[in-house]
């Protein structure tokens, strides 16, 4: 009958409505769960990048490998670091350089000939690591790694300049001026016209120091004049 048809139609509509509500609720729950997973993934990534930036990390590799094997592994990590750095991935590039240096530290009973191979690799890794920290705005770590590089080669002009620029960021203008002046002198002694970046750093720091001294003199004049 017509009445029965109407009841069946109404029942069908109710069932479909209930099903849609169920599916909508399921979809909402799924979206909320996915959003939570996405937030957790972002947080894990942030924590990992912060761990890398801080230079922290676990190292369980205690194997006593041959010099050649350790050297190959160190060089491979340095190469990967270079590629990551070129892509602008400074945090993970830093991690690779740190791993390369870790392999260098695990080389046992190194001969003079082997040391002559390892030192340039370490020097390069420290220098590149310093640049990573500079790009990540970690000036203290940049300076520390420049110091390590300069321990191996005191005349490394790139390390001196990089340290000088980091000193400037830290407002240590006297130290920055000393590094910049040394780089300029080295460039001139090598027959060049001077290092433009170092000259700019030298001049900026000299001017800043001059202004600071003038300001101090003015203050003392008011105090004791």
Backbone as a chain_set.jsonl record, in Angstrom:
{"seq": "XXXXXXXXXXXXXXXXXXXXXXXXXXXXXXXXXXXXXXXXXXXXXXXXXXXXXXXXXXXXXXXXXXXXXXXXXXXXXXXXXXXXXXXXXXXXXXXXXXXXXXXXXXXXXXXXXXXXXXXXXXXXXXXXXXXXXXXXXXXXXXXXXXXXXXXXXXXXXXXXXXXXXXXXXXXXXXXXXXXXXXXXXXXXXXXXXXXXXXXXXXXXXXXXXXXXXXXXXXXXXXXXX", "coords": {"N": [[0.833, -1.203, 0.0], [0.225, 2.385, -0.238], [0.866, 3.682, 2.126], [2.574, 1.879, 3.375], [4.708, 1.934, 1.622], [5.593, 4.528, 2.029], [6.441, 4.367, 4.695], [8.541, 2.535, 4.44], [10.255, 4.001, 2.826], [10.829, 6.108, 4.528], [12.118, 4.727, 6.57], [14.331, 3.765, 5.19], [15.617, 6.18, 4.63], [16.269, 6.978, 7.207], [18.076, 4.951, 7.933], [20.117, 5.333, 6.047], [20.892, 7.902, 6.799], [21.843, 7.429, 9.372], [23.979, 5.735, 8.775], [25.581, 7.489, 7.286], [26.212, 9.344, 9.246], [27.7, 7.719, 10.881], [29.863, 7.056, 9.21], [30.88, 9.617, 8.819], [31.71, 10.221, 11.413], [33.652, 8.267, 11.727], [35.471, 9.096, 9.757], [36.206, 11.571, 10.773], [37.479, 10.787, 13.172], [39.621, 9.375, 12.069], [40.971, 11.425, 10.708], [41.691, 13.053, 12.858], [43.393, 11.326, 14.259], [45.407, 10.992, 12.349], [46.336, 13.599, 12.194], [47.415, 13.871, 14.752], [49.498, 11.999, 14.597], [51.028, 13.23, 12.63], [51.786, 15.567, 13.965], [53.361, 14.453, 15.981], [55.401, 13.357, 14.432], [56.557, 15.657, 13.38], [57.493, 16.789, 15.746], [59.348, 14.842, 16.559], [61.182, 15.083, 14.491], [62.016, 17.708, 14.932], [63.246, 17.439, 17.444], [65.303, 15.673, 16.752], [66.795, 17.237, 14.96], [67.579, 19.252, 16.694], [69.155, 17.769, 18.436], [71.234, 17.118, 16.731], [72.176, 19.667, 16.104], [73.18, 20.437, 18.563], [75.318, 18.827, 18.719], [75.221, 16.431, 19.956], [74.856, 12.896, 20.566], [74.642, 9.329, 20.278], [77.219, 6.881, 20.202], [78.003, 3.788, 19.382], [79.939, 2.342, 18.212], [82.524, 0.413, 18.661], [84.379, -1.061, 17.412], [87.54, -2.464, 16.496], [88.927, -1.581, 13.858], [90.768, -1.927, 10.757], [93.193, 0.528, 9.735], [92.823, 1.451, 7.082], [90.145, 0.809, 6.615], [88.757, 2.366, 8.494], [89.544, 4.873, 7.57], [88.392, 4.923, 5.047], [85.681, 4.884, 5.745], [85.485, 7.274, 7.158], [86.066, 9.153, 5.16], [83.925, 8.66, 3.454], [81.758, 9.518, 4.997], [82.4, 12.211, 5.213], [82.163, 13.006, 2.544], [79.414, 12.585, 2.125], [78.503, 14.488, 3.906], [79.357, 16.823, 2.631], [77.701, 16.805, 0.37], [75.169, 17.033, 1.538], [75.463, 19.527, 2.706], [75.683, 21.19, 0.458], [73.093, 21.032, -0.424], [71.858, 22.563, 1.39], [71.205, 21.413, 3.778], [72.103, 21.755, 6.62], [72.169, 20.855, 9.318], [72.083, 18.006, 9.204], [74.286, 17.641, 7.631], [76.257, 18.43, 9.39], [76.057, 16.329, 11.205], [77.126, 14.232, 9.7], [79.782, 15.078, 9.346], [80.605, 15.01, 11.983], [80.466, 12.258, 12.438], [82.444, 11.409, 10.695], [84.702, 12.49, 11.945], [84.561, 11.059, 14.302], [85.236, 8.509, 13.428], [87.879, 9.026, 12.773], [88.971, 9.417, 15.295], [89.006, 6.87, 16.244], [91.093, 5.496, 15.208], [93.733, 3.38, 15.68], [97.082, 3.157, 16.997], [98.471, 4.814, 15.124], [100.666, 5.493, 12.488], [103.35, 7.771, 11.524], [103.141, 8.27, 8.803], [100.49, 7.56, 8.325], [99.227, 9.405, 9.949], [99.765, 11.688, 8.512], [97.923, 11.415, 6.527], [95.506, 11.425, 7.874], [95.316, 13.861, 9.312], [94.863, 16.079, 7.417], [92.269, 15.377, 6.616], [90.832, 15.531, 9.015], [91.23, 18.245, 9.547], [89.829, 19.417, 7.428], [87.226, 18.47, 7.973], [86.676, 19.642, 10.496], [86.726, 22.307, 9.72], [84.604, 22.436, 7.862], [82.547, 21.651, 9.533], [82.519, 23.785, 11.297], [81.51, 25.732, 9.61], [78.943, 24.745, 9.218], [77.861, 25.04, 11.815], [77.981, 27.802, 11.932], [76.121, 28.548, 9.985], [73.898, 27.548, 11.231], [73.601, 29.259, 13.246], [75.097, 28.859, 15.567], [77.358, 30.084, 17.165], [79.33, 29.767, 19.156], [79.982, 27.051, 18.994], [80.903, 27.059, 16.394], [83.244, 28.585, 16.67], [84.675, 26.907, 18.405], [85.176, 24.67, 16.749], [86.663, 25.833, 14.734], [88.905, 26.428, 16.239], [89.826, 23.834, 16.749], [90.499, 23.073, 14.16], [92.529, 24.919, 13.648], [94.377, 24.081, 15.463], [95.453, 21.92, 14.224], [96.359, 23.068, 11.846], [97.741, 26.003, 12.104], [97.777, 28.136, 10.351], [95.586, 28.147, 8.723], [93.719, 29.937, 6.688], [91.0, 30.09, 6.07], [89.778, 29.03, 8.341], [90.598, 30.898, 10.232], [89.338, 33.217, 9.268], [86.654, 32.414, 9.355], [86.359, 31.986, 12.084], [86.824, 34.572, 12.939], [84.594, 35.93, 11.864], [82.599, 34.687, 13.32], [83.316, 35.499, 15.893], [82.757, 38.197, 15.591], [79.971, 38.116, 15.405], [79.46, 37.367, 17.978], [80.078, 39.628, 19.231], [82.706, 40.031, 19.983], [84.911, 41.934, 19.333], [87.62, 42.627, 19.405], [88.97, 40.161, 19.259], [87.967, 39.292, 16.805], [89.029, 41.222, 15.118], [91.773, 40.67, 15.326], [91.949, 38.121, 14.108], [91.009, 38.721, 11.532], [92.93, 40.586, 10.665], [95.203, 38.982, 10.545], [94.521, 37.223, 8.479], [94.37, 38.983, 6.323], [97.05, 39.837, 6.207], [98.313, 37.393, 5.603], [97.253, 36.919, 3.031], [98.337, 39.041, 1.625], [101.066, 38.506, 1.852], [101.187, 36.25, 0.33], [101.139, 37.243, -2.127], [98.814, 38.242, -3.142], [96.115, 40.652, -3.524], [94.95, 40.968, -1.14], [92.431, 39.751, 1.124], [89.148, 40.272, 0.471], [86.822, 39.902, 2.06], [87.934, 39.523, 4.579], [89.234, 41.967, 4.874], [87.04, 43.682, 4.967], [85.849, 42.795, 7.345], [87.928, 43.371, 9.139], [88.009, 46.196, 8.945], [85.413, 46.91, 9.795], [85.404, 45.988, 12.448], [87.522, 47.432, 13.542], [86.488, 50.017, 13.364], [84.254, 49.783, 15.025], [85.462, 49.235, 17.496], [86.853, 51.613, 17.831], [84.727, 53.449, 18.08], [83.561, 52.467, 20.421], [85.586, 52.951, 22.3], [85.662, 55.734, 22.186], [83.144, 56.332, 23.18], [83.392, 55.317, 25.771], [85.368, 56.991, 26.75], [84.027, 59.395, 26.757], [82.072, 58.901, 28.674], [83.661, 58.486, 30.979], [84.754, 61.009, 31.122], [82.578, 62.559, 31.885], [82.111, 61.485, 34.357], [84.429, 61.986, 35.859], [85.237, 64.457, 35.107]], "CA": [[0.0, 0.0, 0.0], [0.976, 3.649, -0.283], [1.357, 3.971, 3.476], [3.724, 1.011, 3.612], [5.801, 2.457, 0.822], [6.093, 5.734, 2.702], [7.175, 3.927, 5.892], [9.799, 1.934, 3.984], [11.109, 5.099, 2.35], [11.285, 6.841, 5.715], [13.082, 3.868, 7.257], [15.561, 3.771, 4.368], [16.265, 7.481, 4.826], [16.853, 6.978, 8.552], [19.25, 4.067, 7.914], [21.18, 6.007, 5.296], [21.359, 9.02, 7.622], [22.647, 6.87, 10.466], [25.236, 5.263, 8.179], [26.404, 8.656, 6.93], [26.73, 9.903, 10.504], [28.741, 6.793, 11.34], [31.037, 7.234, 8.357], [31.434, 10.944, 9.106], [32.419, 10.12, 12.691], [34.862, 7.48, 11.466], [36.395, 9.946, 9.001], [36.721, 12.593, 11.695], [38.434, 10.112, 14.059], [40.809, 9.08, 11.262], [41.684, 12.679, 10.45], [42.291, 13.492, 14.125], [44.513, 10.423, 14.544], [46.471, 11.315, 11.403], [46.887, 14.894, 12.599], [48.243, 13.622, 15.934], [50.714, 11.338, 14.118], [51.811, 14.243, 11.92], [52.389, 16.443, 14.979], [54.421, 13.69, 16.634], [56.506, 13.24, 13.475], [57.207, 16.973, 13.338], [58.2, 16.96, 17.016], [60.52, 13.965, 16.53], [62.142, 15.692, 13.569], [62.579, 18.878, 15.604], [64.156, 16.957, 18.481], [66.472, 15.106, 16.09], [67.604, 18.337, 14.444], [68.175, 19.935, 17.839], [70.227, 16.889, 18.922], [72.352, 17.26, 15.796], [72.721, 21.021, 16.274], [73.938, 20.504, 19.816], [76.5, 17.974, 18.598], [75.068, 15.262, 20.811], [74.482, 11.673, 19.857], [75.266, 8.12, 20.79], [78.137, 6.203, 19.295], [78.255, 2.464, 19.949], [80.901, 1.648, 17.346], [83.789, 0.215, 19.38], [85.164, -2.044, 16.656], [88.932, -2.125, 16.194], [89.064, -1.849, 12.435], [92.027, -1.543, 10.125], [93.303, 1.953, 9.415], [92.246, 1.7, 5.758], [88.684, 0.732, 6.705], [88.307, 3.569, 9.194], [89.795, 6.008, 6.687], [87.374, 4.888, 3.997], [84.409, 5.261, 6.352], [85.559, 8.701, 7.477], [85.984, 9.893, 3.898], [82.561, 8.502, 2.94], [80.891, 10.411, 5.769], [82.711, 13.589, 4.829], [81.571, 13.219, 1.217], [77.973, 12.729, 2.326], [78.318, 15.789, 4.547], [79.508, 17.857, 1.601], [76.507, 16.792, -0.479], [74.078, 17.574, 2.339], [75.709, 20.959, 2.885], [75.347, 21.846, -0.81], [71.629, 21.064, -0.516], [71.352, 23.436, 2.441], [70.804, 20.611, 4.931], [73.284, 21.979, 7.456], [72.135, 20.041, 10.536], [72.467, 16.638, 8.895], [75.674, 17.69, 7.164], [77.065, 18.457, 10.619], [76.064, 14.976, 11.76], [78.06, 13.429, 8.904], [81.148, 15.493, 9.675], [80.881, 14.49, 13.327], [80.725, 10.826, 12.302], [83.762, 11.277, 10.067], [85.697, 12.764, 12.987], [84.506, 9.94, 15.249], [86.037, 7.436, 12.827], [89.293, 9.429, 12.889], [89.396, 9.223, 16.682], [89.071, 5.432, 16.525], [92.224, 4.9, 14.504], [94.684, 2.993, 16.717], [98.495, 2.951, 16.651], [98.666, 5.5, 13.845], [102.05, 5.816, 12.149], [103.526, 9.129, 11.026], [102.623, 8.309, 7.43], [99.035, 7.536, 8.41], [98.829, 10.7, 10.519], [99.829, 12.654, 7.418], [96.678, 11.252, 5.765], [94.355, 11.706, 8.723], [95.251, 15.269, 9.727], [94.15, 16.931, 6.448], [90.86, 15.013, 6.647], [90.281, 16.133, 10.233], [91.256, 19.695, 9.355], [88.724, 19.757, 6.533], [85.959, 18.201, 8.666], [86.472, 20.692, 11.5], [86.438, 23.55, 9.006], [83.251, 22.332, 7.324], [81.639, 21.608, 10.68], [82.423, 25.162, 11.78], [80.613, 26.449, 8.71], [77.59, 24.276, 9.533], [77.411, 25.708, 13.041], [77.797, 29.22, 11.613], [74.839, 28.658, 9.277], [72.846, 27.209, 12.189], [73.658, 30.314, 14.263], [75.732, 28.318, 16.775], [78.666, 30.723, 17.024], [80.305, 29.199, 20.097], [80.446, 25.789, 18.403], [81.695, 27.432, 15.217], [84.566, 29.002, 17.164], [85.343, 25.719, 18.943], [85.662, 23.831, 15.656], [87.761, 26.578, 14.104], [90.064, 26.223, 17.113], [90.324, 22.476, 16.487], [91.129, 23.117, 12.834], [93.764, 25.702, 13.758], [95.34, 23.269, 16.221], [96.112, 21.088, 13.213], [97.047, 23.971, 10.916], [97.557, 27.356, 12.645], [97.723, 29.148, 9.302], [94.43, 27.935, 7.859], [93.089, 31.257, 6.571], [89.537, 29.942, 6.106], [89.391, 28.85, 9.741], [90.802, 32.194, 10.899], [88.284, 34.132, 8.834], [85.383, 31.897, 9.865], [86.343, 32.278, 13.521], [86.689, 36.025, 13.079], [83.196, 36.295, 11.604], [81.815, 34.209, 14.471], [83.631, 36.423, 16.991], [82.016, 39.434, 15.349], [78.58, 37.84, 15.773], [79.44, 37.302, 19.44], [80.487, 40.972, 19.676], [84.083, 39.995, 20.48], [85.509, 42.651, 18.207], [89.089, 42.579, 19.493], [89.377, 38.858, 18.735], [87.632, 39.267, 15.382], [90.005, 42.086, 14.434], [93.053, 39.962, 15.278], [91.858, 37.073, 13.089], [90.882, 39.354, 10.213], [94.217, 41.185, 10.312], [96.122, 37.9, 10.191], [94.135, 36.725, 7.155], [94.774, 40.013, 5.351], [98.512, 39.765, 6.103], [98.636, 36.168, 4.872], [96.913, 37.101, 1.615], [99.31, 39.973, 1.038], [102.351, 37.81, 1.777], [101.099, 35.272, -0.743], [101.195, 37.952, -3.395], [97.498, 38.695, -3.57], [95.773, 42.012, -3.137], [94.262, 40.944, 0.147], [91.149, 39.057, 1.167], [88.142, 41.325, 0.565], [85.939, 39.64, 3.203], [88.735, 39.775, 5.783], [89.455, 43.412, 4.967], [85.794, 44.276, 5.428], [85.718, 42.444, 8.76], [88.936, 44.156, 9.858], [87.609, 47.608, 8.989], [84.211, 47.043, 10.631], [85.774, 45.794, 13.857], [88.358, 48.571, 13.941], [85.587, 51.16, 13.546], [83.429, 49.514, 16.212], [86.331, 49.411, 18.669], [87.115, 53.055, 17.923], [83.512, 54.082, 18.597], [83.397, 52.042, 21.813], [86.573, 53.686, 23.112], [85.238, 57.132, 22.243], [81.994, 56.39, 24.076], [83.903, 55.113, 27.128], [86.095, 58.211, 27.116], [83.025, 60.419, 27.036], [81.442, 58.549, 29.958], [84.632, 58.765, 32.041], [84.89, 62.456, 31.217], [81.445, 63.078, 32.658], [82.226, 60.985, 35.728], [85.569, 62.55, 36.591], [85.586, 65.77, 34.585]], "C": [[0.865, 1.248, 0.0], [1.586, 3.98, 1.071], [2.588, 3.144, 3.799], [4.949, 1.497, 2.853], [6.437, 3.68, 1.495], [6.923, 5.383, 3.937], [8.532, 3.329, 5.514], [10.79, 3.018, 3.521], [11.689, 5.879, 3.53], [12.343, 6.052, 6.471], [14.427, 3.845, 6.515], [16.341, 5.06, 4.57], [16.957, 7.542, 6.182], [18.136, 6.14, 8.602], [20.412, 4.733, 7.201], [21.757, 7.167, 6.096], [22.256, 8.546, 8.747], [23.99, 6.385, 9.951], [26.162, 6.419, 7.849], [27.029, 9.279, 8.17], [27.869, 9.042, 11.037], [30.025, 6.992, 10.533], [31.703, 8.594, 8.59], [32.247, 10.923, 10.396], [33.721, 9.346, 12.525], [35.918, 8.318, 10.749], [37.034, 10.997, 9.899], [37.766, 11.992, 12.632], [39.736, 9.823, 13.329], [41.646, 10.33, 11.039], [42.375, 13.187, 11.711], [43.503, 12.637, 14.479], [45.693, 10.729, 13.632], [47.142, 12.631, 11.769], [47.816, 14.738, 13.797], [49.567, 12.962, 15.528], [51.627, 12.328, 13.412], [52.511, 15.166, 12.909], [53.547, 15.741, 15.681], [55.638, 13.548, 15.727], [57.287, 14.541, 13.394], [58.043, 17.192, 14.595], [59.457, 16.088, 17.062], [61.605, 14.545, 15.625], [62.819, 16.891, 14.217], [63.599, 18.464, 16.663], [65.433, 16.395, 17.874], [67.395, 16.204, 15.572], [68.284, 19.092, 15.569], [69.322, 19.114, 18.413], [71.463, 17.035, 18.041], [73.008, 18.624, 15.978], [73.6, 21.129, 17.513], [75.194, 19.649, 19.778], [76.425, 16.734, 19.46], [74.703, 14.041, 19.984], [75.242, 10.487, 20.415], [76.161, 7.49, 19.745], [78.518, 4.873, 19.932], [79.274, 1.667, 19.139], [82.255, 1.561, 18.051], [84.683, -0.801, 18.67], [86.595, -1.548, 16.44], [89.205, -2.528, 14.748], [90.447, -1.455, 11.932], [91.995, -0.064, 9.776], [92.597, 2.263, 8.094], [90.729, 1.702, 5.799], [88.111, 1.975, 7.39], [88.458, 4.799, 8.287], [88.716, 6.079, 5.604], [86.012, 5.33, 4.544], [84.365, 6.749, 6.693], [85.387, 9.537, 6.213], [84.579, 9.819, 3.307], [81.589, 9.426, 3.673], [81.144, 11.874, 5.43], [82.079, 13.926, 3.479], [80.057, 13.418, 1.318], [77.652, 14.075, 2.964], [78.406, 16.921, 3.54], [78.257, 17.957, 0.73], [75.304, 17.382, 0.257], [74.22, 19.076, 2.521], [75.319, 21.729, 1.616], [73.842, 21.983, -0.987], [71.009, 21.959, 0.553], [70.89, 22.709, 3.685], [71.945, 20.623, 5.953], [73.32, 21.09, 8.705], [72.593, 18.612, 10.259], [73.867, 16.563, 8.287], [76.614, 17.676, 8.363], [77.163, 17.073, 11.237], [77.064, 14.092, 11.016], [79.509, 13.8, 9.211], [81.556, 14.991, 11.062], [81.195, 12.998, 13.279], [82.093, 10.582, 11.668], [84.866, 11.482, 11.101], [85.722, 11.65, 14.031], [85.322, 8.765, 14.725], [87.528, 7.763, 12.946], [89.817, 9.193, 14.295], [89.572, 7.754, 17.032], [90.183, 4.723, 15.758], [93.342, 4.64, 15.513], [96.098, 2.845, 16.145], [98.826, 3.555, 15.285], [100.136, 5.84, 13.644], [102.135, 7.259, 11.659], [102.955, 9.282, 9.615], [101.098, 8.335, 7.426], [98.506, 8.852, 8.974], [98.829, 11.788, 9.442], [98.6, 12.564, 6.516], [95.466, 11.714, 6.578], [94.215, 13.197, 9.025], [94.557, 16.175, 8.708], [92.644, 16.644, 6.419], [90.18, 15.639, 7.86], [90.202, 17.653, 10.096], [90.071, 20.148, 8.503], [87.369, 19.558, 7.216], [85.658, 19.265, 9.711], [86.087, 22.006, 10.84], [85.006, 23.552, 8.476], [82.204, 22.318, 8.436], [81.437, 23.013, 11.248], [81.46, 25.97, 10.913], [79.16, 26.017, 8.922], [77.047, 25.007, 10.756], [77.168, 27.192, 12.785], [76.437, 29.415, 10.953], [73.665, 28.36, 10.204], [72.811, 28.19, 13.363], [74.153, 29.8, 15.612], [77.18, 28.814, 16.789], [79.729, 30.146, 17.961], [80.863, 27.895, 19.532], [81.263, 26.041, 17.142], [83.117, 27.774, 15.636], [85.344, 27.792, 17.676], [85.933, 24.855, 17.833], [86.732, 24.521, 14.829], [89.042, 26.406, 14.922], [90.687, 24.846, 16.88], [91.073, 22.431, 15.154], [92.482, 23.818, 12.911], [94.811, 25.0, 14.625], [96.14, 22.389, 15.266], [96.942, 21.946, 12.261], [96.814, 25.419, 11.349], [97.407, 28.445, 11.588], [96.558, 28.948, 8.337], [93.615, 29.236, 7.797], [91.56, 31.179, 6.611], [89.046, 29.788, 7.536], [89.536, 30.16, 10.509], [89.674, 33.165, 10.551], [86.927, 33.709, 9.39], [85.266, 32.187, 11.359], [86.16, 33.773, 13.763], [85.263, 36.489, 12.869], [82.283, 35.849, 12.746], [82.068, 35.09, 15.692], [82.847, 37.724, 16.833], [80.555, 39.265, 15.75], [78.413, 37.823, 17.293], [79.859, 38.623, 20.083], [81.85, 40.978, 20.372], [84.965, 40.614, 19.398], [87.031, 42.653, 18.23], [89.604, 41.274, 18.877], [89.12, 38.762, 17.23], [88.637, 40.088, 14.578], [91.343, 41.375, 14.277], [93.042, 38.882, 14.191], [91.809, 37.671, 11.686], [92.216, 39.928, 9.75], [95.22, 40.117, 9.88], [95.809, 37.354, 8.803], [94.566, 37.705, 6.071], [96.274, 39.962, 5.133], [98.945, 38.536, 5.316], [98.386, 36.325, 3.376], [97.918, 38.011, 0.928], [100.672, 39.316, 0.882], [102.38, 36.78, 0.658], [101.056, 35.918, -2.121], [99.861, 38.437, -3.911], [97.238, 40.124, -3.114], [95.094, 42.094, -1.796], [92.934, 40.237, 0.023], [90.055, 40.084, 1.433], [87.233, 41.144, 1.786], [86.672, 39.951, 4.508], [88.983, 41.271, 5.972], [88.2, 44.123, 5.452], [85.566, 44.014, 6.906], [86.677, 43.264, 9.605], [88.485, 45.601, 10.029], [86.383, 47.825, 9.867], [84.555, 46.965, 12.107], [86.612, 46.959, 14.371], [87.485, 49.79, 14.212], [84.731, 50.993, 14.795], [84.233, 49.735, 17.487], [86.62, 50.89, 18.904], [85.918, 53.78, 18.529], [83.283, 53.718, 20.057], [84.343, 52.8, 22.743], [86.186, 55.147, 23.261], [84.072, 57.296, 23.209], [82.433, 56.231, 25.526], [84.613, 56.365, 27.633], [85.125, 59.319, 27.494], [82.359, 60.188, 28.387], [82.381, 58.879, 31.124], [84.83, 60.259, 32.234], [83.793, 63.084, 32.039], [81.555, 62.665, 34.123], [83.298, 61.721, 36.514], [85.966, 63.945, 36.109], [85.105, 66.892, 35.461]], "O": [[2.076, 1.183, 0.209], [2.699, 4.499, 1.146], [3.532, 3.635, 4.418], [6.07, 1.476, 3.362], [7.658, 3.831, 1.518], [7.957, 5.996, 4.203], [9.54, 3.58, 6.175], [11.989, 2.949, 3.793], [12.861, 6.256, 3.538], [13.329, 6.61, 6.952], [15.497, 3.898, 7.122], [17.568, 5.045, 4.669], [18.061, 8.072, 6.313], [19.134, 6.532, 9.207], [21.546, 4.707, 7.679], [22.966, 7.396, 6.079], [23.282, 9.155, 9.048], [25.019, 6.588, 10.594], [27.367, 6.355, 8.093], [28.192, 9.685, 8.169], [28.86, 9.545, 11.567], [31.119, 7.084, 11.089], [32.929, 8.709, 8.563], [33.322, 11.517, 10.477], [34.753, 9.704, 13.093], [37.101, 8.263, 11.082], [38.229, 11.277, 9.806], [38.812, 12.596, 12.868], [40.821, 9.998, 13.884], [42.87, 10.303, 11.164], [43.498, 13.689, 11.653], [44.519, 13.154, 14.944], [46.841, 10.728, 14.073], [48.362, 12.766, 11.67], [48.867, 15.376, 13.866], [50.626, 13.316, 16.045], [52.847, 12.28, 13.568], [53.679, 15.512, 12.728], [54.585, 16.349, 15.945], [56.775, 13.609, 16.195], [58.517, 14.539, 13.345], [59.157, 17.713, 14.528], [60.504, 16.526, 17.541], [62.792, 14.503, 15.95], [64.028, 17.082, 14.082], [64.674, 19.055, 16.769], [66.522, 16.606, 18.408], [68.614, 16.125, 15.72], [69.427, 19.526, 15.429], [70.34, 19.667, 18.829], [72.591, 17.071, 18.533], [74.234, 18.734, 16.005], [74.622, 21.816, 17.514], [76.034, 19.722, 20.675], [77.43, 16.057, 19.678], [74.289, 14.16, 18.831], [76.34, 10.626, 20.953], [75.886, 7.562, 18.547], [79.268, 4.837, 20.908], [79.45, 0.468, 19.353], [83.034, 2.514, 18.039], [85.625, -1.331, 19.258], [86.824, -0.357, 16.229], [89.646, -3.64, 14.456], [91.191, -0.741, 12.604], [90.935, 0.522, 9.553], [91.851, 3.239, 8.006], [90.088, 2.494, 5.108], [87.125, 2.557, 6.937], [87.581, 5.661, 8.256], [88.2, 7.151, 5.29], [85.28, 6.064, 3.879], [83.333, 7.401, 6.534], [84.643, 10.517, 6.207], [84.094, 10.79, 2.727], [80.714, 10.037, 3.06], [80.213, 12.677, 5.368], [81.525, 15.011, 3.301], [79.493, 14.306, 0.678], [76.665, 14.722, 2.615], [77.62, 17.867, 3.589], [77.808, 19.053, 0.394], [74.519, 18.134, -0.321], [73.233, 19.812, 2.497], [74.699, 22.79, 1.694], [73.366, 22.928, -1.617], [69.788, 22.1, 0.621], [70.256, 23.305, 4.556], [72.654, 19.631, 6.123], [74.388, 20.625, 9.103], [73.408, 18.069, 11.005], [74.551, 15.547, 8.413], [77.639, 16.995, 8.352], [78.218, 16.682, 11.736], [77.769, 13.294, 11.634], [80.365, 12.923, 9.322], [82.702, 14.599, 11.282], [82.08, 12.523, 13.991], [82.811, 9.66, 12.057], [85.846, 10.737, 11.129], [86.777, 11.333, 14.58], [86.022, 8.102, 15.49], [88.343, 6.874, 13.193], [90.973, 8.811, 14.473], [90.226, 7.432, 18.024], [90.206, 3.495, 15.673], [93.845, 5.577, 16.133], [96.288, 2.468, 14.989], [99.387, 2.892, 14.413], [100.775, 6.41, 14.529], [101.111, 7.895, 11.408], [102.358, 10.307, 9.286], [100.484, 9.041, 6.627], [97.47, 9.354, 8.537], [97.995, 12.694, 9.461], [98.269, 13.524, 5.82], [94.531, 12.312, 6.045], [93.107, 13.734, 8.995], [93.72, 16.985, 9.108], [91.839, 17.555, 6.223], [89.093, 16.206, 7.752], [89.21, 18.265, 10.491], [89.401, 21.132, 8.817], [86.467, 20.381, 7.058], [84.527, 19.739, 9.811], [85.227, 22.732, 11.338], [84.283, 24.539, 8.618], [81.125, 22.893, 8.301], [80.327, 23.384, 11.631], [80.691, 26.788, 11.418], [78.248, 26.837, 8.815], [75.93, 25.524, 10.744], [76.248, 27.776, 13.357], [75.69, 30.327, 11.308], [72.561, 28.861, 9.99], [72.093, 27.983, 14.341], [73.692, 30.242, 16.665], [78.106, 28.069, 16.47], [80.899, 30.051, 17.59], [82.07, 27.658, 19.582], [82.213, 25.31, 16.86], [84.08, 27.308, 15.028], [86.539, 27.666, 17.411], [87.055, 24.364, 17.955], [87.616, 23.861, 14.283], [90.129, 26.256, 14.364], [91.908, 24.706, 16.819], [92.14, 21.827, 15.045], [93.459, 23.367, 12.313], [96.002, 25.298, 14.524], [97.33, 22.145, 15.464], [98.073, 21.602, 11.916], [95.79, 26.005, 10.997], [96.962, 29.552, 11.893], [96.55, 29.522, 7.249], [92.912, 29.582, 8.746], [90.901, 32.086, 7.121], [88.016, 30.351, 7.906], [88.692, 30.492, 11.342], [89.129, 33.844, 11.422], [86.146, 34.546, 9.841], [84.205, 32.583, 11.841], [85.438, 34.185, 14.671], [84.77, 37.344, 13.605], [81.323, 36.536, 13.096], [81.14, 35.395, 16.441], [82.34, 38.28, 17.806], [79.966, 40.157, 16.36], [77.372, 38.21, 17.823], [79.98, 38.729, 21.304], [82.116, 41.815, 21.235], [85.661, 39.919, 18.658], [87.663, 42.679, 17.174], [90.544, 41.276, 18.083], [89.936, 38.227, 16.479], [89.045, 39.689, 13.487], [91.976, 41.46, 13.225], [94.009, 38.744, 13.441], [92.479, 37.193, 10.771], [92.592, 39.78, 8.588], [95.997, 40.333, 8.95], [96.722, 37.054, 8.033], [95.068, 37.299, 5.023], [96.733, 40.035, 3.993], [99.832, 38.616, 4.467], [99.206, 35.916, 2.555], [98.302, 37.774, -0.217], [101.361, 39.545, -0.113], [103.436, 36.468, 0.106], [100.951, 35.238, -3.141], [99.785, 38.989, -5.008], [98.048, 40.721, -2.405], [94.703, 43.177, -1.358], [92.376, 40.138, -1.07], [90.03, 40.702, 2.497], [86.91, 42.116, 2.469], [86.112, 40.559, 5.42], [88.947, 41.777, 7.093], [88.279, 45.055, 6.252], [85.137, 44.905, 7.639], [86.303, 43.79, 10.654], [88.568, 46.162, 11.122], [86.313, 48.81, 10.603], [84.073, 47.758, 12.915], [86.431, 47.414, 15.5], [87.713, 50.517, 15.18], [84.511, 51.951, 15.535], [83.749, 50.345, 18.44], [86.629, 51.357, 20.043], [86.085, 54.633, 19.4], [82.858, 54.561, 20.848], [83.955, 53.231, 23.828], [86.359, 55.736, 24.328], [84.009, 58.268, 23.962], [81.92, 56.915, 26.412], [84.475, 56.746, 28.796], [85.366, 60.082, 28.429], [82.111, 61.125, 29.146], [81.966, 59.469, 32.122], [85.045, 60.73, 33.351], [84.03, 64.024, 32.797], [81.142, 63.403, 35.018], [83.109, 62.043, 37.687], [86.908, 64.545, 36.628], [85.328, 68.061, 35.146]]}, "num_chains": 1, "name": "protein.A"}
